[in-house]
Amino acid sequence: MKITEMSIPNAFRIVPEIHEDERGSFMELVRSSLLSEAIGYPFGIGQANCSLSSRNTIRGIHGTTLPPGQAKLVTCVRGSVLDVAVDLRVGSPTFGQYEMTRQDAETGVSVYLSDGIGHAFVALTDDACVNYLCSEKYVHGTMIEINPLDPDIGIPWELDGPPVMSDKDAAAPGLAAAADAGMLPSYEECLEYYASLRPAATA
């Protein structure tokens, strides 16, 4: 597999190698040792989630406060989605910027988003199934929601109809309002948290 950092620091794209024969295909979606080496600290799983979405459904932009944080490894395992990483870390050199990744079951492309990087996607097909491996379990009251249609972020969603969204996402504040309200983590806070996850050096 090939793991590369996106234009947003601490966000990674994972492209597996696909092996095909008369039976079909096989791919190794992620290897924890390789991902841990790329991100600079051990990759652990505290919770696994799965969502099913109809075409034109937008989920996100979602993040989690620190502590406890909740980094995500996101993979589309059925259908197709346009996945979006958004830098929510106040003070980051790429604050408010986004990067998009097309994910589908055929390619097995995944994204890993460290704490402080918001996540969203739009379903490009009906019955799109997305799997999330999360570094921490969900804690009520720690979710950060940013409006995915915020014009200041300006994500070009590939919609062929009206967006389907939860009431909570539709009513979420824009990025600037969330920053002014102190809802977002700082870049320095996130870097310190990443450093705390690294194994202690041994003599």
Tab-separated table of N, CA, C and O in Angstrom, residues 41-130:
chain	number	residue	atom	x	y	z
A	41	TYR	N	2.989	7.906	15.390
A	41	TYR	CA	2.595	7.363	16.694
A	41	TYR	C	1.723	6.136	16.456
A	41	TYR	O	1.214	5.933	15.344
A	42	PRO	N	1.538	5.290	17.470
A	42	PRO	CA	0.796	4.047	17.261
A	42	PRO	C	-0.663	4.291	16.857
A	42	PRO	O	-1.333	5.162	17.406
A	43	PHE	N	-1.117	3.519	15.886
A	43	PHE	CA	-2.510	3.565	15.466
A	43	PHE	C	-3.293	2.530	16.275
A	43	PHE	O	-3.011	1.337	16.205
A	44	GLY	N	-4.248	2.996	17.047
A	44	GLY	CA	-5.083	2.103	17.845
A	44	GLY	C	-6.552	2.335	17.525
A	44	GLY	O	-6.934	3.401	17.029
A	45	ILE	N	-7.382	1.350	17.793
A	45	ILE	CA	-8.816	1.432	17.481
A	45	ILE	C	-9.613	1.378	18.784
A	45	ILE	O	-9.545	0.404	19.530
A	46	GLY	N	-10.364	2.442	19.045
A	46	GLY	CA	-11.231	2.479	20.218
A	46	GLY	C	-12.674	2.199	19.892
A	46	GLY	O	-13.461	1.824	20.762
A	47	GLN	N	-13.042	2.357	18.611
A	47	GLN	CA	-14.436	2.171	18.209
A	47	GLN	C	-14.490	2.042	16.698
A	47	GLN	O	-13.699	2.663	15.981
A	48	ALA	N	-15.393	1.216	16.199
A	48	ALA	CA	-15.623	1.073	14.760
A	48	ALA	C	-17.065	1.441	14.452
A	48	ALA	O	-17.992	0.991	15.132
A	49	ASN	N	-17.261	2.287	13.425
A	49	ASN	CA	-18.596	2.729	13.027
A	49	ASN	C	-18.829	2.408	11.559
A	49	ASN	O	-17.879	2.211	10.789
A	50	CYS	N	-20.094	2.398	11.181
A	50	CYS	CA	-20.465	2.161	9.789
A	50	CYS	C	-21.689	3.005	9.468
A	50	CYS	O	-22.623	3.075	10.274
A	51	SER	N	-21.687	3.677	8.310
A	51	SER	CA	-22.852	4.465	7.908
A	51	SER	C	-23.310	4.033	6.520
A	51	SER	O	-22.500	3.648	5.668
A	52	LEU	N	-24.619	4.096	6.299
A	52	LEU	CA	-25.231	3.867	4.994
A	52	LEU	C	-25.890	5.170	4.566
A	52	LEU	O	-26.601	5.799	5.360
A	53	SER	N	-25.657	5.583	3.336
A	53	SER	CA	-26.151	6.890	2.882
A	53	SER	C	-26.735	6.793	1.487
A	53	SER	O	-26.187	6.119	0.611
A	54	SER	N	-27.840	7.509	1.269
A	54	SER	CA	-28.422	7.608	-0.064
A	54	SER	C	-27.687	8.667	-0.875
A	54	SER	O	-26.968	9.513	-0.326
A	55	ARG	N	-27.840	8.631	-2.164
A	55	ARG	CA	-27.183	9.567	-3.066
A	55	ARG	C	-27.483	11.013	-2.667
A	55	ARG	O	-28.610	11.328	-2.266
A	56	ASN	N	-26.470	11.878	-2.734
A	56	ASN	CA	-26.550	13.302	-2.391
A	56	ASN	C	-26.627	13.572	-0.892
A	56	ASN	O	-26.837	14.720	-0.487
A	57	THR	N	-26.437	12.530	-0.085
A	57	THR	CA	-26.351	12.749	1.359
A	57	THR	C	-24.983	13.324	1.702
A	57	THR	O	-23.953	12.802	1.273
A	58	ILE	N	-24.975	14.408	2.480
A	58	ILE	CA	-23.745	14.988	2.999
A	58	ILE	C	-23.694	14.726	4.498
A	58	ILE	O	-24.629	15.056	5.227
A	59	ARG	N	-22.611	14.121	4.943
A	59	ARG	CA	-22.363	13.918	6.379
A	59	ARG	C	-21.137	14.734	6.769
A	59	ARG	O	-20.092	14.626	6.156
A	60	GLY	N	-21.255	15.517	7.840
A	60	GLY	CA	-20.156	16.367	8.275
A	60	GLY	C	-20.482	17.823	7.982
A	60	GLY	O	-21.561	18.140	7.473
A	61	ILE	N	-19.510	18.650	8.311
A	61	ILE	CA	-18.124	18.448	8.700
A	61	ILE	C	-18.071	18.156	10.199
A	61	ILE	O	-18.584	18.945	10.994
A	62	HIS	N	-17.428	17.059	10.592
A	62	HIS	CA	-17.391	16.641	11.988
A	62	HIS	C	-15.952	16.537	12.497
A	62	HIS	O	-15.052	16.115	11.779
A	63	GLY	N	-15.773	16.911	13.735
A	63	GLY	CA	-14.511	16.732	14.444
A	63	GLY	C	-14.819	16.435	15.900
A	63	GLY	O	-15.982	16.280	16.279
A	64	THR	N	-13.778	16.365	16.724
A	64	THR	CA	-13.939	16.052	18.147
A	64	THR	C	-12.988	16.917	18.951
A	64	THR	O	-11.849	17.138	18.555
A	65	THR	N	-13.479	17.403	20.090
A	65	THR	CA	-12.646	18.245	20.939
A	65	THR	C	-11.521	17.424	21.580
A	65	THR	O	-11.605	16.205	21.702
A	66	LEU	N	-10.465	18.130	21.968
A	66	LEU	CA	-9.358	17.525	22.722
A	66	LEU	C	-9.376	18.053	24.149
A	66	LEU	O	-9.400	19.271	24.342
A	67	PRO	N	-9.287	17.155	25.151
A	67	PRO	CA	-9.506	15.721	25.015
A	67	PRO	C	-10.985	15.426	24.794
A	67	PRO	O	-11.792	16.313	25.003
A	68	PRO	N	-11.376	14.217	24.394
A	68	PRO	CA	-10.566	13.014	24.251
A	68	PRO	C	-9.998	12.838	22.848
A	68	PRO	O	-9.116	12.034	22.635
A	69	GLY	N	-10.525	13.603	21.860
A	69	GLY	CA	-10.089	13.390	20.482
A	69	GLY	C	-10.691	12.131	19.891
A	69	GLY	O	-11.207	11.266	20.609
A	70	GLN	N	-10.648	12.051	18.573
A	70	GLN	CA	-11.109	10.829	17.894
A	70	GLN	C	-10.606	10.865	16.449
A	70	GLN	O	-11.308	11.294	15.537
A	71	ALA	N	-9.358	10.441	16.247
A	71	ALA	CA	-8.823	10.334	14.892
A	71	ALA	C	-9.593	9.254	14.138
A	71	ALA	O	-10.158	8.336	14.748
A	72	LYS	N	-9.620	9.342	12.799
A	72	LYS	CA	-10.451	8.438	12.005
A	72	LYS	C	-9.677	7.869	10.816
A	72	LYS	O	-8.963	8.596	10.130
A	73	LEU	N	-9.874	6.585	10.584
A	73	LEU	CA	-9.478	5.931	9.341
A	73	LEU	C	-10.771	5.599	8.616
A	73	LEU	O	-11.583	4.808	9.116
A	74	VAL	N	-10.988	6.210	7.453
A	74	VAL	CA	-12.281	6.159	6.771
A	74	VAL	C	-12.136	5.440	5.440
A	74	VAL	O	-11.273	5.784	4.627
A	75	THR	N	-13.014	4.445	5.200
A	75	THR	CA	-12.975	3.651	3.974
A	75	THR	C	-14.386	3.451	3.450
A	75	THR	O	-15.288	3.086	4.218
A	76	CYS	N	-14.587	3.665	2.164
A	76	CYS	CA	-15.864	3.346	1.528
A	76	CYS	C	-15.822	1.885	1.079
A	76	CYS	O	-14.962	1.509	0.276
A	77	VAL	N	-16.723	1.066	1.597
A	77	VAL	CA	-16.699	-0.366	1.300
A	77	VAL	C	-17.834	-0.798	0.367
A	77	VAL	O	-17.899	-1.953	-0.039
A	78	ARG	N	-18.733	0.123	0.027
A	78	ARG	CA	-19.753	-0.148	-0.993
A	78	ARG	C	-20.173	1.177	-1.613
A	78	ARG	O	-20.344	2.174	-0.910
A	79	GLY	N	-20.326	1.180	-2.929
A	79	GLY	CA	-20.712	2.407	-3.603
A	79	GLY	C	-19.536	3.357	-3.734
A	79	GLY	O	-18.376	2.949	-3.798
A	80	SER	N	-19.834	4.664	-3.747
A	80	SER	CA	-18.802	5.666	-3.967
A	80	SER	C	-19.139	6.941	-3.201
A	80	SER	O	-20.308	7.333	-3.114
A	81	VAL	N	-18.110	7.584	-2.653
A	81	VAL	CA	-18.290	8.850	-1.950
A	81	VAL	C	-17.170	9.808	-2.347
A	81	VAL	O	-16.101	9.386	-2.796
A	82	LEU	N	-17.420	11.100	-2.156
A	82	LEU	CA	-16.392	12.118	-2.270
A	82	LEU	C	-16.077	12.569	-0.851
A	82	LEU	O	-16.901	13.203	-0.194
A	83	ASP	N	-14.903	12.191	-0.379
A	83	ASP	CA	-14.509	12.414	1.003
A	83	ASP	C	-13.740	13.734	1.111
A	83	ASP	O	-12.957	14.074	0.221
A	84	VAL	N	-13.961	14.463	2.200
A	84	VAL	CA	-13.342	15.773	2.358
A	84	VAL	C	-12.705	15.892	3.742
A	84	VAL	O	-13.349	15.632	4.760
A	85	ALA	N	-11.433	16.277	3.759
A	85	ALA	CA	-10.724	16.607	4.995
A	85	ALA	C	-10.630	18.128	5.096
A	85	ALA	O	-10.262	18.784	4.115
A	86	VAL	N	-10.973	18.683	6.256
A	86	VAL	CA	-10.946	20.134	6.466
A	86	VAL	C	-10.120	20.425	7.712
A	86	VAL	O	-10.378	19.854	8.783
A	87	ASP	N	-9.152	21.314	7.596
A	87	ASP	CA	-8.299	21.662	8.739
A	87	ASP	C	-9.064	22.599	9.673
A	87	ASP	O	-9.350	23.748	9.315
A	88	LEU	N	-9.399	22.118	10.873
A	88	LEU	CA	-10.142	22.891	11.872
A	88	LEU	C	-9.240	23.431	12.969
A	88	LEU	O	-9.722	23.993	13.949
A	89	ARG	N	-7.929	23.289	12.823
A	89	ARG	CA	-6.982	23.657	13.875
A	89	ARG	C	-6.614	25.139	13.763
A	89	ARG	O	-5.910	25.542	12.844
A	90	VAL	N	-7.116	25.921	14.710
A	90	VAL	CA	-6.862	27.360	14.699
A	90	VAL	C	-5.353	27.605	14.828
A	90	VAL	O	-4.705	27.069	15.730
A	91	GLY	N	-4.803	28.394	13.922
A	91	GLY	CA	-3.372	28.666	13.925
A	91	GLY	C	-2.589	27.774	12.991
A	91	GLY	O	-1.391	28.006	12.776
A	92	SER	N	-3.226	26.762	12.419
A	92	SER	CA	-2.551	25.886	11.462
A	92	SER	C	-2.248	26.656	10.180
A	92	SER	O	-3.037	27.522	9.759
A	93	PRO	N	-1.137	26.347	9.508
A	93	PRO	CA	-0.841	27.009	8.231
A	93	PRO	C	-1.869	26.700	7.150
A	93	PRO	O	-1.950	27.430	6.152
A	94	THR	N	-2.667	25.637	7.350
A	94	THR	CA	-3.697	25.294	6.371
A	94	THR	C	-5.101	25.385	6.986
A	94	THR	O	-6.034	24.737	6.509
A	95	PHE	N	-5.255	26.203	8.030
A	95	PHE	CA	-6.560	26.348	8.690
A	95	PHE	C	-7.628	26.746	7.667
A	95	PHE	O	-7.444	27.665	6.869
A	96	GLY	N	-8.744	26.009	7.689
A	96	GLY	CA	-9.861	26.294	6.808
A	96	GLY	C	-9.724	25.720	5.413
A	96	GLY	O	-10.674	25.787	4.621
A	97	GLN	N	-8.579	25.146	5.094
A	97	GLN	CA	-8.395	24.543	3.780
A	97	GLN	C	-8.925	23.107	3.775
A	97	GLN	O	-9.035	22.471	4.828
A	98	TYR	N	-9.234	22.613	2.592
A	98	TYR	CA	-9.766	21.252	2.468
A	98	TYR	C	-9.041	20.506	1.360
A	98	TYR	O	-8.400	21.092	0.495
A	99	GLU	N	-9.152	19.180	1.420
A	99	GLU	CA	-8.677	18.329	0.332
A	99	GLU	C	-9.675	17.200	0.147
A	99	GLU	O	-10.179	16.630	1.123
A	100	MET	N	-9.945	16.871	-1.112
A	100	MET	CA	-10.970	15.888	-1.442
A	100	MET	C	-10.334	14.596	-1.934
A	100	MET	O	-9.293	14.610	-2.593
A	101	THR	N	-10.993	13.484	-1.630
A	101	THR	CA	-10.541	12.160	-2.060
A	101	THR	C	-11.755	11.356	-2.513
A	101	THR	O	-12.702	11.182	-1.740
A	102	ARG	N	-11.721	10.873	-3.725
A	102	ARG	CA	-12.798	9.988	-4.182
A	102	ARG	C	-12.527	8.581	-3.648
A	102	ARG	O	-11.432	8.042	-3.816
A	103	GLN	N	-13.520	8.021	-2.984
A	103	GLN	CA	-13.396	6.675	-2.424
A	103	GLN	C	-14.499	5.794	-2.993
A	103	GLN	O	-15.648	6.228	-3.134
A	104	ASP	N	-14.148	4.554	-3.297
A	104	ASP	CA	-15.149	3.589	-3.723
A	104	ASP	C	-14.684	2.189	-3.360
A	104	ASP	O	-13.521	1.970	-3.006
A	105	ALA	N	-15.612	1.256	-3.433
A	105	ALA	CA	-15.319	-0.112	-3.016
A	105	ALA	C	-14.294	-0.774	-3.925
A	105	ALA	O	-13.547	-1.648	-3.488
A	106	GLU	N	-14.222	-0.364	-5.175
A	106	GLU	CA	-13.331	-1.020	-6.127
A	106	GLU	C	-11.860	-0.691	-5.852
A	106	GLU	O	-10.991	-1.548	-5.967
A	107	THR	N	-11.565	0.548	-5.499
A	107	THR	CA	-10.171	0.954	-5.300
A	107	THR	C	-9.694	0.750	-3.872
A	107	THR	O	-8.497	0.593	-3.634
A	108	GLY	N	-10.625	0.782	-2.894
A	108	GLY	CA	-10.245	0.603	-1.498
A	108	GLY	C	-9.457	1.759	-0.910
A	108	GLY	O	-8.842	1.617	0.160
A	109	VAL	N	-9.444	2.917	-1.562
A	109	VAL	CA	-8.704	4.071	-1.047
A	109	VAL	C	-9.301	4.522	0.282
A	109	VAL	O	-10.523	4.622	0.432
A	110	SER	N	-8.429	4.788	1.259
A	110	SER	CA	-8.847	5.246	2.580
A	110	SER	C	-8.185	6.576	2.891
A	110	SER	O	-7.231	6.987	2.231
A	111	VAL	N	-8.703	7.248	3.919
A	111	VAL	CA	-8.039	8.441	4.443
A	111	VAL	C	-7.895	8.301	5.956
A	111	VAL	O	-8.768	7.733	6.620
A	112	TYR	N	-6.772	8.780	6.468
A	112	TYR	CA	-6.567	8.855	7.917
A	112	TYR	C	-6.498	10.325	8.302
A	112	TYR	O	-5.697	11.084	7.738
A	113	LEU	N	-7.346	10.722	9.249
A	113	LEU	CA	-7.429	12.113	9.683
A	113	LEU	C	-7.076	12.196	11.158
A	113	LEU	O	-7.787	11.648	12.011
A	114	SER	N	-5.972	12.867	11.450
A	114	SER	CA	-5.559	13.053	12.837
A	114	SER	C	-6.529	13.992	13.549
A	114	SER	O	-7.326	14.693	12.916
A	115	ASP	N	-6.453	14.029	14.876
A	115	ASP	CA	-7.307	14.903	15.662
A	115	ASP	C	-7.118	16.352	15.233
A	115	ASP	O	-6.000	16.804	14.966
A	116	GLY	N	-8.218	17.074	15.152
A	116	GLY	CA	-8.190	18.466	14.738
A	116	GLY	C	-8.515	18.664	13.278
A	116	GLY	O	-8.691	19.799	12.825
A	117	ILE	N	-8.616	17.578	12.523
A	117	ILE	CA	-8.966	17.658	11.106
A	117	ILE	C	-10.403	17.172	10.947
A	117	ILE	O	-10.739	16.052	11.327
A	118	GLY	N	-11.247	18.046	10.424
A	118	GLY	CA	-12.656	17.701	10.259
A	118	GLY	C	-12.869	16.765	9.084
A	118	GLY	O	-12.084	16.736	8.131
A	119	HIS	N	-13.963	16.012	9.155
A	119	HIS	CA	-14.267	15.026	8.123
A	119	HIS	C	-15.693	15.210	7.618
A	119	HIS	O	-16.619	15.483	8.386
A	120	ALA	N	-15.853	15.058	6.310
A	120	ALA	CA	-17.168	15.092	5.691
A	120	ALA	C	-17.119	14.278	4.409
A	120	ALA	O	-16.040	13.998	3.880
A	121	PHE	N	-18.291	13.882	3.929
A	121	PHE	CA	-18.350	13.264	2.596
A	121	PHE	C	-19.742	13.431	2.027
A	121	PHE	O	-20.711	13.698	2.744
A	122	VAL	N	-19.824	13.300	0.702
A	122	VAL	CA	-21.104	13.230	0.019
A	122	VAL	C	-21.189	11.877	-0.674
A	122	VAL	O	-20.217	11.413	-1.279
A	123	ALA	N	-22.351	11.234	-0.567
A	123	ALA	CA	-22.568	9.947	-1.228
A	123	ALA	C	-22.850	10.193	-2.711
A	123	ALA	O	-23.774	10.933	-3.066
A	124	LEU	N	-22.047	9.573	-3.565
A	124	LEU	CA	-22.213	9.707	-5.013
A	124	LEU	C	-23.117	8.623	-5.583
A	124	LEU	O	-23.507	8.703	-6.756
A	125	THR	N	-23.410	7.614	-4.775
A	125	THR	CA	-24.287	6.522	-5.196
A	125	THR	C	-25.286	6.247	-4.085
A	125	THR	O	-25.094	6.640	-2.932
A	126	ASP	N	-26.360	5.571	-4.429
A	126	ASP	CA	-27.292	5.115	-3.398
A	126	ASP	C	-26.667	3.975	-2.600
A	126	ASP	O	-25.850	3.211	-3.118
A	127	ASP	N	-27.050	3.889	-1.340
A	127	ASP	CA	-26.605	2.801	-0.463
A	127	ASP	C	-25.089	2.782	-0.313
A	127	ASP	O	-24.474	1.707	-0.239
A	128	ALA	N	-24.468	3.966	-0.265
A	128	ALA	CA	-23.023	4.036	-0.048
A	128	ALA	C	-22.716	3.670	1.405
A	128	ALA	O	-23.324	4.208	2.328
A	129	CYS	N	-21.785	2.758	1.576
A	129	CYS	CA	-21.437	2.260	2.909
A	129	CYS	C	-20.019	2.710	3.254
A	129	CYS	O	-19.077	2.422	2.510
A	130	VAL	N	-19.880	3.407	4.379
A	130	VAL	CA	-18.594	3.927	4.815
A	130	VAL	C	-18.257	3.351	6.186
A	130	VAL	O	-19.097	3.347	7.096
